[in-house]
Each structure stands twice: as structure tokens, then as C-alpha cells.
Short mmCIF file of C-alpha atoms in Angstrom, two decimals:
data_model
loop_
_atom_site.label_atom_id
_atom_site.label_comp_id
_atom_site.label_asym_id
_atom_site.label_seq_id
_atom_site.Cartn_x
_atom_site.Cartn_y
_atom_site.Cartn_z
CA MET Y 1 0.22 0.35 0.02
CA GLY Y 2 2.24 2.99 -1.36
CA TYR Y 3 0.55 5.89 1.08
CA THR Y 4 2.15 8.41 1.54
CA LEU Y 5 1.67 10.58 4.40
CA ASN Y 6 0.45 14.68 4.13
CA PHE Y 7 -1.03 15.89 6.65
CA ALA Y 8 -1.02 19.52 4.94
CA ALA Y 9 -4.54 19.58 3.87
CA VAL Y 10 -5.21 19.12 8.07
CA TRP Y 11 -2.84 22.16 8.78
CA ARG Y 12 -4.46 24.13 6.44
CA ASN Y 13 -7.64 23.78 8.40
CA PHE Y 14 -6.37 23.79 11.19
CA ASP Y 15 -7.80 27.04 12.59
CA PHE Y 16 -10.79 24.85 11.64
CA LEU Y 17 -10.23 22.05 13.73
CA LEU Y 18 -9.12 24.03 16.56
CA SER Y 19 -12.07 25.96 17.15
CA GLY Y 20 -14.44 23.04 16.61
CA LEU Y 21 -12.38 21.60 20.01
CA ALA Y 22 -13.21 24.74 21.70
CA LEU Y 23 -17.37 24.42 20.96
CA SER Y 24 -16.50 20.79 22.34
CA LEU Y 25 -15.20 22.23 25.34
CA GLY Y 26 -17.77 25.16 25.51
CA LEU Y 27 -20.95 22.58 25.29
CA ALA Y 28 -19.23 19.71 28.20
CA VAL Y 29 -18.60 22.41 30.45
CA ILE Y 30 -22.16 24.59 30.10
CA SER Y 31 -23.65 20.79 29.90
CA ILE Y 32 -21.08 19.43 32.83
CA LEU Y 33 -21.78 22.20 35.76
CA ILE Y 34 -25.87 22.21 34.95
CA GLY Y 35 -26.11 18.71 34.58
CA ALA Y 36 -24.00 19.12 38.06
CA ALA Y 37 -26.50 21.13 39.49
CA ILE Y 38 -29.56 18.44 38.17
CA GLY Y 39 -27.40 16.52 40.38
CA LEU Y 40 -26.67 17.25 42.91
CA VAL Y 41 -30.43 17.78 44.18
CA THR Y 42 -31.00 14.28 42.12
CA ALA Y 43 -28.59 12.78 45.47
CA PHE Y 44 -29.85 14.48 48.00
CA ALA Y 45 -33.60 13.20 46.83
CA LEU Y 46 -31.86 9.83 45.74
CA THR Y 47 -30.69 9.49 50.22
CA ALA Y 48 -34.11 11.38 51.10
CA LYS Y 49 -35.79 8.94 53.38
CA ASN Y 50 -38.95 10.17 52.06
CA ARG Y 51 -39.70 7.71 48.94
CA PHE Y 52 -42.09 10.64 47.44
CA ALA Y 53 -38.64 11.80 46.36
CA SER Y 54 -36.71 8.81 45.42
CA ALA Y 55 -38.58 7.40 43.47
CA PRO Y 56 -38.35 9.92 41.03
CA ALA Y 57 -34.85 10.41 41.01
CA ARG Y 58 -34.71 6.77 40.97
CA ILE Y 59 -36.82 6.72 37.92
CA TYR Y 60 -35.00 9.81 36.73
CA VAL Y 61 -31.69 7.84 36.51
CA THR Y 62 -32.62 4.61 35.72
CA VAL Y 63 -34.46 6.14 32.47
CA ILE Y 64 -31.63 8.31 31.07
CA ARG Y 65 -28.97 6.17 32.02
CA ASN Y 66 -30.09 2.80 29.83
CA LEU Y 67 -31.04 5.19 26.82
CA PRO Y 68 -28.70 5.99 24.27
CA ILE Y 69 -27.29 9.56 24.07
CA LEU Y 70 -27.99 9.67 20.18
CA VAL Y 71 -32.03 8.69 20.86
CA LEU Y 72 -31.27 11.62 22.86
CA VAL Y 73 -30.01 14.19 20.41
CA LEU Y 74 -32.14 13.27 17.76
CA PHE Y 75 -35.58 13.32 19.73
CA ALA Y 76 -34.60 16.05 21.47
CA TYR Y 77 -33.36 17.76 17.88
CA PHE Y 78 -36.07 16.88 15.61
CA ALA Y 79 -39.48 15.36 17.66
CA LEU Y 80 -39.67 18.06 20.36
CA PRO Y 81 -40.39 20.32 17.84
CA GLN Y 82 -43.81 18.60 16.77
CA MET Y 83 -44.71 19.15 20.28
CA GLY Y 84 -44.74 22.81 20.05
CA PHE Y 85 -40.52 23.48 21.67
CA ARG Y 86 -38.62 25.53 18.64
CA ILE Y 87 -34.87 25.89 19.99
CA GLY Y 88 -32.43 26.21 18.68
CA LYS Y 89 -29.26 23.16 17.88
CA ILE Y 90 -27.19 24.34 20.46
CA GLN Y 91 -29.37 24.66 22.55
CA SER Y 92 -31.24 21.85 22.60
CA PHE Y 93 -28.33 19.64 22.77
CA VAL Y 94 -27.05 21.88 26.13
CA ALA Y 95 -30.51 20.39 27.22
CA VAL Y 96 -29.34 17.06 26.49
CA LEU Y 97 -26.36 16.82 27.64
CA SER Y 98 -26.92 18.49 31.07
CA ILE Y 99 -29.84 15.93 31.53
CA TYR Y 100 -27.88 13.52 30.65
CA SER Y 101 -24.56 14.35 33.09
CA GLY Y 102 -27.61 14.70 36.25
CA ALA Y 103 -28.01 11.16 36.01
CA TYR Y 104 -24.02 10.31 35.82
CA LEU Y 105 -23.92 13.08 37.65
CA ALA Y 106 -26.05 12.42 40.90
CA GLU Y 107 -25.24 8.18 40.94
CA VAL Y 108 -21.43 9.92 41.81
CA PHE Y 109 -22.46 11.94 44.02
CA ARG Y 110 -24.99 9.38 45.71
CA ALA Y 111 -22.48 7.18 46.21
CA GLY Y 112 -20.51 10.50 48.04
CA LEU Y 113 -23.22 11.15 50.36
CA LEU Y 114 -23.44 7.07 51.90
CA SER Y 115 -20.24 8.23 52.81
CA ILE Y 116 -20.15 11.27 54.77
CA PRO Y 117 -21.30 10.79 58.67
CA ARG Y 118 -24.00 10.77 60.09
CA GLY Y 119 -22.37 12.64 62.92
CA LEU Y 120 -21.91 15.81 61.08
CA THR Y 121 -26.15 15.94 60.11
CA GLU Y 122 -25.96 15.59 63.71
CA ALA Y 123 -23.89 18.05 65.19
CA GLY Y 124 -24.99 20.80 62.35
CA LEU Y 125 -27.58 20.10 63.90
CA ALA Y 126 -27.26 20.71 67.70
CA ILE Y 127 -25.97 24.10 66.80
CA GLY Y 128 -28.68 25.31 65.53
CA LEU Y 129 -28.22 24.84 61.81
CA THR Y 130 -31.58 24.38 59.66
CA PRO Y 131 -31.24 21.08 57.36
CA MET Y 132 -30.84 22.91 53.67
CA GLN Y 133 -28.11 25.20 55.58
CA ILE Y 134 -26.95 21.42 56.61
CA ARG Y 135 -26.44 20.42 53.26
CA GLY Y 136 -24.90 23.02 51.29
CA SER Y 137 -22.97 24.46 54.07
CA ILE Y 138 -21.27 21.41 55.33
CA ILE Y 139 -22.36 17.18 53.55
CA ALA Y 140 -21.79 19.32 50.30
CA PRO Y 141 -18.37 20.28 50.34
CA LEU Y 142 -17.09 17.49 51.95
CA MET Y 143 -19.12 15.08 50.08
CA PHE Y 144 -17.49 17.39 47.12
CA ARG Y 145 -13.92 16.33 47.90
CA ASN Y 146 -14.74 12.67 48.30
CA VAL Y 147 -16.39 12.54 45.08
CA LEU Y 148 -13.47 14.00 43.61
CA PRO Y 149 -11.18 10.92 41.98
CA SER Y 150 -14.46 9.19 40.61
CA LEU Y 151 -15.85 12.41 39.07
CA SER Y 152 -12.85 12.81 37.06
CA SER Y 153 -13.79 9.75 34.44
CA THR Y 154 -17.27 10.91 34.38
CA VAL Y 155 -16.15 14.76 33.07
CA ILE Y 156 -14.29 12.47 30.71
CA SER Y 157 -16.68 10.40 29.25
CA LEU Y 158 -19.04 13.35 29.06
CA PHE Y 159 -16.83 15.70 26.76
CA LYS Y 160 -16.58 12.79 24.74
CA ASP Y 161 -20.06 12.90 23.66
CA THR Y 162 -19.94 16.08 22.36
CA SER Y 163 -19.21 14.09 19.28
CA LEU Y 164 -22.64 13.25 18.71
CA ALA Y 165 -23.70 16.64 18.75
CA ALA Y 166 -21.85 16.55 15.16
CA ALA Y 167 -25.23 14.01 14.49
CA ILE Y 168 -27.88 17.17 14.74
CA ALA Y 169 -24.50 19.33 12.40
CA VAL Y 170 -23.56 21.16 15.23
CA PRO Y 171 -19.77 22.43 13.54
CA GLU Y 172 -18.19 20.35 16.63
CA LEU Y 173 -14.28 19.11 16.63
CA THR Y 174 -16.13 15.65 15.20
CA PHE Y 175 -18.17 17.42 12.73
CA ALA Y 176 -15.30 19.30 11.78
CA ALA Y 177 -13.13 16.44 11.80
CA ARG Y 178 -15.69 15.07 8.97
CA LYS Y 179 -15.98 17.23 7.25
CA ILE Y 180 -12.08 17.96 6.38
CA ASN Y 181 -12.39 14.40 5.81
CA VAL Y 182 -14.99 14.41 2.94
CA GLU Y 183 -13.50 17.96 1.47
CA SER Y 184 -9.98 16.70 1.62
CA PHE Y 185 -9.71 12.97 1.30
CA ARG Y 186 -7.14 13.17 3.66
CA VAL Y 187 -8.34 10.18 5.10
CA ILE Y 188 -5.69 8.55 7.70
CA GLU Y 189 -4.58 12.06 8.46
CA THR Y 190 -7.16 14.01 9.18
CA TRP Y 191 -8.30 11.02 11.88
CA MET Y 192 -4.92 10.84 13.09
CA VAL Y 193 -5.24 14.47 14.02
CA THR Y 194 -8.98 15.01 16.24
CA SER Y 195 -8.40 11.38 17.64
CA ALA Y 196 -5.18 13.46 19.64
CA LEU Y 197 -7.08 16.15 19.11
CA TYR Y 198 -9.30 14.12 21.99
CA VAL Y 199 -7.38 12.09 23.29
CA VAL Y 200 -4.71 15.27 24.56
CA THR Y 201 -8.04 17.18 26.05
CA CYS Y 202 -8.48 13.93 28.00
CA PHE Y 203 -5.65 13.54 29.25
CA LEU Y 204 -5.41 17.62 30.01
CA ILE Y 205 -8.48 17.07 31.46
CA ALA Y 206 -7.72 14.01 33.89
CA ALA Y 207 -4.57 16.59 34.53
CA ILE Y 208 -6.79 19.35 35.78
CA MET Y 209 -8.98 16.85 37.06
CA ARG Y 210 -6.29 15.49 39.27
CA PHE Y 211 -4.48 18.56 39.89
CA VAL Y 212 -7.99 19.63 42.06
CA GLU Y 213 -7.75 17.21 43.72
CA ARG Y 214 -4.07 17.00 45.42
CA ARG Y 215 -5.24 20.85 46.59
CA LEU Y 216 -8.84 19.90 47.94
CA ALA Y 217 -7.94 16.76 49.92
CA LEU Y 218 -8.70 16.84 53.44
CA PRO Y 219 -5.74 16.97 55.86
CA ARG Y 220 -5.19 13.59 56.88
CA MET M 1 -57.83 10.50 7.48
CA ALA M 2 -54.14 9.85 8.20
CA PRO M 3 -52.97 6.48 9.68
CA SER M 4 -53.33 6.36 13.74
CA PHE M 5 -50.14 5.27 15.58
CA LEU M 6 -50.85 2.29 15.70
CA GLU M 7 -52.24 2.18 11.92
CA GLN M 8 -47.97 2.82 10.89
CA LEU M 9 -46.52 0.70 13.80
CA TRP M 10 -48.13 -2.46 12.34
CA ILE M 11 -46.66 -1.34 8.77
CA ALA M 12 -43.64 -0.98 10.09
CA ARG M 13 -42.84 -3.95 12.93
CA TYR M 14 -40.74 -6.58 10.39
CA VAL M 15 -38.99 -2.92 9.43
CA ILE M 16 -38.82 -2.15 13.56
CA LEU M 17 -37.85 -6.42 14.05
CA SER M 18 -35.24 -6.47 11.69
CA GLY M 19 -33.75 -3.17 13.59
CA LEU M 20 -33.49 -4.35 16.49
CA GLY M 21 -32.51 -7.72 15.68
CA MET M 22 -29.15 -5.91 13.95
CA SER M 23 -28.54 -3.79 16.78
CA MET M 24 -28.37 -7.16 18.89
CA SER M 25 -25.85 -8.34 16.46
CA ILE M 26 -23.95 -5.63 16.18
CA SER M 27 -23.97 -5.92 19.70
CA ALA M 28 -23.36 -9.29 20.54
CA LEU M 29 -20.62 -9.67 18.12
CA ALA M 30 -18.48 -6.65 19.09
CA ILE M 31 -19.43 -8.09 22.34
CA ILE M 32 -17.71 -11.28 21.75
CA ALA M 33 -14.70 -9.94 20.18
CA GLY M 34 -13.82 -7.31 22.21
CA SER M 35 -13.87 -9.59 25.40
CA VAL M 36 -11.55 -11.92 23.28
CA VAL M 37 -9.10 -9.12 22.14
CA GLY M 38 -9.85 -7.55 25.88
CA VAL M 39 -8.39 -10.25 27.87
CA PHE M 40 -5.19 -10.61 26.44
CA VAL M 41 -4.26 -6.86 26.37
CA GLY M 42 -5.93 -6.90 30.44
CA LEU M 43 -3.33 -9.51 30.48
CA ALA M 44 -0.36 -7.94 28.00
CA LEU M 45 -1.10 -5.01 30.41
CA VAL M 46 -0.83 -7.62 33.88
CA TYR M 47 2.23 -9.51 32.80
CA GLY M 48 3.62 -7.72 29.78
CA GLY M 49 7.09 -7.00 29.79
CA GLY M 50 8.72 -3.60 29.09
CA VAL M 51 8.49 -2.34 24.67
CA LEU M 52 5.07 -4.30 25.54
CA ARG M 53 2.95 -2.98 28.23
CA PHE M 54 4.03 0.12 26.71
CA LEU M 55 2.35 -0.65 23.02
CA VAL M 56 -0.49 -2.43 24.97
CA ARG M 57 -0.67 0.85 27.55
CA ALA M 58 -1.12 3.47 24.64
CA TYR M 59 -3.58 1.02 22.74
CA THR M 60 -5.76 1.95 25.73
CA ASP M 61 -5.65 5.40 27.00
CA ILE M 62 -5.78 6.68 23.11
CA ILE M 63 -9.54 4.49 22.77
CA ARG M 64 -10.07 5.67 26.02
CA GLY M 65 -9.70 9.06 25.24
CA THR M 66 -11.37 9.27 22.18
CA PRO M 67 -14.88 9.24 21.29
CA VAL M 68 -17.04 6.48 20.01
CA LEU M 69 -18.50 8.07 16.77
CA VAL M 70 -14.94 9.42 16.01
CA LEU M 71 -13.42 5.86 16.39
CA VAL M 72 -16.55 4.39 13.82
CA LEU M 73 -16.14 7.29 11.70
CA ALA M 74 -12.48 6.93 11.44
CA SER M 75 -13.22 3.14 11.30
CA TYR M 76 -15.76 3.63 8.21
CA TYR M 77 -13.50 5.92 6.22
CA VAL M 78 -10.48 4.66 6.94
CA SER M 79 -10.49 1.23 5.81
CA ALA M 80 -12.09 2.68 2.09
CA ALA M 81 -9.13 4.88 1.53
CA VAL M 82 -6.82 1.49 2.75
CA GLY M 83 -7.95 -0.87 0.01
CA LEU M 84 -10.04 -2.62 2.30
CA ASP M 85 -13.50 -2.98 0.73
CA LEU M 86 -14.71 -3.43 4.12
CA GLY M 87 -18.33 -1.68 4.64
CA PRO M 88 -20.21 0.18 6.60
CA PHE M 89 -21.45 -3.20 8.94
CA SER M 90 -18.24 -4.96 9.49
CA ALA M 91 -16.17 -0.99 9.46
CA GLY M 92 -18.75 -0.17 11.92
CA VAL M 93 -18.83 -3.66 14.21
CA LEU M 94 -14.84 -3.32 14.15
CA ALA M 95 -14.51 -0.47 15.89
CA LEU M 96 -17.26 -0.86 18.71
CA ALA M 97 -14.84 -4.00 19.33
CA ILE M 98 -11.55 -1.39 19.65
CA PHE M 99 -13.38 0.31 21.90
CA CYS M 100 -14.69 -2.68 24.06
CA SER M 101 -11.18 -4.32 23.97
CA SER M 102 -9.44 -1.49 25.82
CA HIS M 103 -13.26 -1.12 28.25
CA VAL M 104 -12.39 -4.98 29.18
CA GLY M 105 -9.05 -4.40 29.20
CA GLU M 106 -8.85 -1.91 31.66
CA ILE M 107 -11.58 -4.08 33.36
CA VAL M 108 -9.73 -7.29 33.81
CA ARG M 109 -6.64 -5.70 34.78
CA GLY M 110 -7.93 -4.29 38.06
CA ALA M 111 -9.20 -7.84 38.74
CA LEU M 112 -5.92 -8.95 38.57
CA GLN M 113 -4.51 -6.69 40.88
CA ALA M 114 -6.64 -6.47 43.03
CA ILE M 115 -6.14 -9.84 43.85
CA PRO M 116 -3.63 -9.91 46.87
CA ARG M 117 0.50 -10.66 46.29
CA GLY M 118 -0.02 -13.02 49.03
CA GLN M 119 -1.49 -15.38 47.29
CA THR M 120 0.49 -14.79 44.17
CA GLU M 121 3.40 -15.56 46.81
CA ALA M 122 1.70 -18.74 48.78
CA ALA M 123 1.02 -20.34 45.38
CA LYS M 124 4.85 -19.79 44.52
CA ALA M 125 5.46 -21.56 48.63
CA ILE M 126 3.27 -24.86 47.80
CA GLY M 127 5.13 -25.10 44.38
CA LEU M 128 3.34 -24.04 41.42
CA THR M 129 4.09 -23.50 38.31
CA PHE M 130 3.13 -19.37 36.62
CA ASN M 131 0.84 -21.63 34.31
CA GLN M 132 -0.85 -23.56 37.83
CA THR M 133 -0.75 -20.50 39.84
CA PHE M 134 -2.17 -18.39 37.00
CA THR M 135 -5.76 -21.06 36.12
CA SER M 136 -6.12 -22.60 38.68
CA VAL M 137 -5.57 -19.27 41.85
CA LEU M 138 -5.32 -16.61 39.90
CA TRP M 139 -8.13 -15.96 37.01
CA PRO M 140 -10.86 -17.98 38.88
CA GLN M 141 -10.92 -15.20 41.44
CA ALA M 142 -10.16 -12.84 38.14
CA MET M 143 -13.26 -13.73 36.90
CA ARG M 144 -15.17 -13.66 40.04
CA GLN M 145 -14.41 -9.56 40.37
CA CYS M 146 -14.35 -8.51 36.84
CA LEU M 147 -18.16 -10.17 35.96
CA PRO M 148 -20.81 -7.09 37.17
CA ALA M 149 -18.30 -4.75 35.14
CA TRP M 150 -18.25 -7.16 32.28
CA VAL M 151 -22.44 -6.75 32.27
CA ASN M 152 -22.03 -3.01 32.31
CA THR M 153 -19.93 -3.05 29.81
CA ALA M 154 -22.89 -5.31 27.47
CA ALA M 155 -24.57 -2.09 28.06
CA GLU M 156 -22.94 0.11 26.68
CA MET M 157 -21.73 -1.75 23.76
CA VAL M 158 -25.45 -1.78 22.38
CA LYS M 159 -25.75 2.17 23.73
CA ALA M 160 -23.12 2.73 21.46
CA SER M 161 -24.91 0.49 18.25
CA THR M 162 -26.36 3.52 17.44
CA LEU M 163 -23.34 5.30 16.12
CA LEU M 164 -23.69 2.88 13.95
CA SER M 165 -27.09 4.88 12.34
CA VAL M 166 -24.34 7.19 11.72
CA ILE M 167 -22.65 5.31 8.68
CA GLY M 168 -25.07 3.66 6.85
CA VAL M 169 -26.10 0.88 9.45
CA ALA M 170 -29.58 -0.61 8.83
CA GLU M 171 -29.84 -0.78 13.55
CA LEU M 172 -33.34 -0.12 15.36
CA LEU M 173 -32.13 4.03 15.24
CA LEU M 174 -31.30 4.09 11.63
CA ARG M 175 -35.08 2.03 11.21
CA THR M 176 -36.73 4.28 13.12
CA GLN M 177 -35.58 6.97 11.43
CA GLU M 178 -36.49 5.55 8.33
CA ILE M 179 -39.59 5.06 9.07
CA ILE M 180 -40.28 8.72 10.68
CA SER M 181 -39.35 10.17 6.95
CA ARG M 182 -42.05 8.10 5.45
CA ASN M 183 -45.16 9.26 8.24
CA PHE M 184 -43.87 12.21 9.84
CA MET M 185 -44.06 10.79 13.21
CA SER M 186 -41.38 11.57 15.04
CA LEU M 187 -42.20 11.85 18.16
CA GLN M 188 -43.91 8.13 18.43
CA PHE M 189 -41.49 6.45 16.75
CA TYR M 190 -38.42 7.66 18.19
CA PHE M 191 -40.44 7.19 21.79
CA LEU M 192 -40.60 3.61 20.88
CA ALA M 193 -36.65 3.67 19.27
CA GLY M 194 -36.13 4.91 23.05
CA ALA M 195 -38.46 1.79 24.97
CA LEU M 196 -36.70 -0.73 23.33
CA TYR M 197 -33.57 0.56 23.76
CA PHE M 198 -34.80 1.22 27.24
CA ILE M 199 -35.80 -2.32 27.83
CA VAL M 200 -32.66 -4.56 26.83
CA ASN M 201 -30.50 -2.25 28.66
CA PHE M 202 -32.87 -2.47 31.98
CA GLY M 203 -33.21 -6.18 31.16
CA ILE M 204 -28.94 -6.59 31.44
CA GLU M 205 -28.92 -4.35 34.72
CA ARG M 206 -30.60 -6.20 36.39
CA PHE M 207 -28.46 -8.82 35.50
CA GLY M 208 -25.80 -6.55 36.50
CA LYS M 209 -26.48 -6.97 39.49
CA TYR M 210 -27.94 -10.21 39.92
CA VAL M 211 -24.30 -11.32 38.58
CA GLU M 212 -23.26 -9.26 41.26
CA ARG M 213 -25.17 -11.01 44.11
CA LYS M 214 -24.26 -13.96 43.04
CA THR M 215 -20.82 -13.50 42.28
CA VAL M 216 -19.80 -10.97 45.37
CA LEU M 217 -17.38 -13.27 47.28
CA PRO M 218 -18.24 -14.40 51.04
CA THR M 219 -17.18 -13.59 53.60
#
């Protein structure tokens, strides 16, 4: 197979790839932040003794975690407008990825909540804090520190899921790569560079998460 | 009057079933091939020498750092560019199997490394060879450890099989899109596809929980 690698076409379009990567990161950051808020509320609901709080949360997490995200993305973009929700493709993708990451982060946070000793809640009650204050200023910050190691892999996999926005023509990294691939026919080069960009970004995310983890580690 | 949803469903019944069958065979093939390769990946990560371990580590890290959709597209376009005429089905299954192999490899590695070192030393002390130690001490315990995670990977594969619709494999999601383009009932048929995927994955998840209960080591 006399195939000579020629990256010229890819470098010519490198700006396009980079702006795609920036959009991927933007989508991931916004969705994960919204998802973290959803996940936190859901995790408190999951661990609540009240069945009216835990049952809907359990259903939400089970349903979302067992659905392929591509089905959710297509459903939100193509089927919801039929019901009268008309939003742009970026908004619709962010909404889907937020709801999707909410379910995954809820499970991560739930495990963290279970590892917090009950004594802390009782101590909070004893000094006269309301249950909401205890959750907000004692339990949530401690839980967040505890779950940082397992948060890393979830965040990376959610970042990778932004590639599905290509299916509804959001011009993120995968979409840009596909376009360059089709226009230049430098197939191998395009996918090598794209994959490398994703891998490097994932490594960077992992490194940042490890850094935050070390900085926030509880003193032992 | 336009046909109702149930009438449309009846018209499309074979198409939906064949799509579901296609999704299941894609997932099954990817899981089988990926698990076979994945076991060797895991073994290489634990017992491989310097160069082999480095290469396999690079393989798993690159695969795990790349989105599955990129793997699917790359496998489809690259295989055609280098003159392998794979077609969308084989290219897609290949991508999923590669993805699966790196996940199974990590699961096997984790399971083998979770076994306390003392057991290998004890086996050595009673005069077992490495092969004997591996087949009758380490492997049975590692299998127990990795079964629940492996079942979860199977559910991941079913979800990832939807990505093959992007390269034109007629699995459940692409079939659904075809049906919708004919009758414009996007809400109903996406819902149906979602329900089918949910049933399959929920079943796998329940099975995983069952396996977890059965394989937990008695304490």
C-alpha cells in the first residue's frame, strides 16, 4: 500500500479543527455545570428517606442511564419541535447533555453522600443549622471533595459525548473533522489529528482534575 | 384520514424488528470480539514486558481518549482509504470491538491487580508453576471480580451500537429515522425506539445486579 502521509490539507484547516474543539469544550463545560446542579439535587433526593422524593429521582436516573444518548439528542432536536418546543440545535444539545450528565453525576454524588458520617448532620442540627444549611455548607462541600477521584472519569466520558452533537450538525470537533475528511480526502491524516486532539484534551482534563483533587484533599 | 400510530406501527413492524435484530447482532459481535481481545489486553497490561506493556497501554489510552463516534467514523473512512473494502457493517463492528477491547482490558487488569500478592506467593511456596497459579488461583478470582463490570460494558455496547446509524448501518435507530421520514410521526417513533433500547438495557442492568449478588465473595 503506497500511501504517503500528507498533513498539508489538515494543517490548512487546523483553525477549523481548533474552533471545533473550543466549541466541544464549551458545550461540555456548560452542560456539566448544569448537570452537576441537577445531579446534586437528584443525589439528595435519592438518599432521602421520603419515598416521594427518592422514587422520581430513581426513575429519572434509571431511565436516562439506560437510553443511548444519540436517541435523546435526535429526540430533542427532531421530535420536540413537533410538540411546540422550538429551540436551536446548540441549545437543544446542551439541554440533552445537561439532563444526561445530571443522571450520571447523581450516581457519583450519591456514593459520595453515603460516605459522609451521620454525626456531621447531627452536629449541624445541634448548633441550630437548618437542614438546608447543613446540606449546603457542610455535606455538599465534603461530598464534592470525596468524589473528585471518581468524578474525573465521568467528566471525561461526558466530554467525549459532545462528539454526538455532530449528528445534528453542530460544528464541533467531530463535525469539523468529518467535513475536512470529505473535502480533502486526506482520510487517515484527518482522523489521526482529530483523535490526537481528543486524547490530549482528555489527558489535560484528567491532569486538571488530579491537580484540583490534590489541592482540595482533606488533611489527614 | 391519515393512518393512526398503531396502524403505522403495524405497517412498520418487520422493519422495526429487523432493526432491533441488527442492533443486537452488532452488539453481540462487538462484545464477543472485544472481550476476546480485551482479555489479552488485560493480561499484557499486567504481565507484559516493558515494550509490550508500553504499546498496549498506549493502545488503551488512545482508544479510551477518543469518542466512540470518532472511532466509528475513522474505522469507516480509513478502512476504505487503505483499500480494505469492509463496508459500513464490518467497519462499525470493528470500531465497537476495538472500543470494547480497551474497556475489557482495563476491567481484567483491575481484577487481576485486586488479588492480594500474598496469594501468588503462597502458590509459589507450595510449588505451583506460574501457569498453574494463574489458571487455578488468579483467573477464577479475577473472573468473579470482573463479571459485573463486564455486564455493564455489554449495556454500553448496546448504547454505542446506535452510532452505527451515522455511517448507514440499518440498525434500530436508522430504521426508526427511515420510518419517521415516511410518516412524520417523529415523537411516537423516537419514543418507541427509546422504549426498546430501555427495555434491552434495563434487562442487562438487572442481570448485572443479579450476577453481582451471585459472584460476591463470601465473607
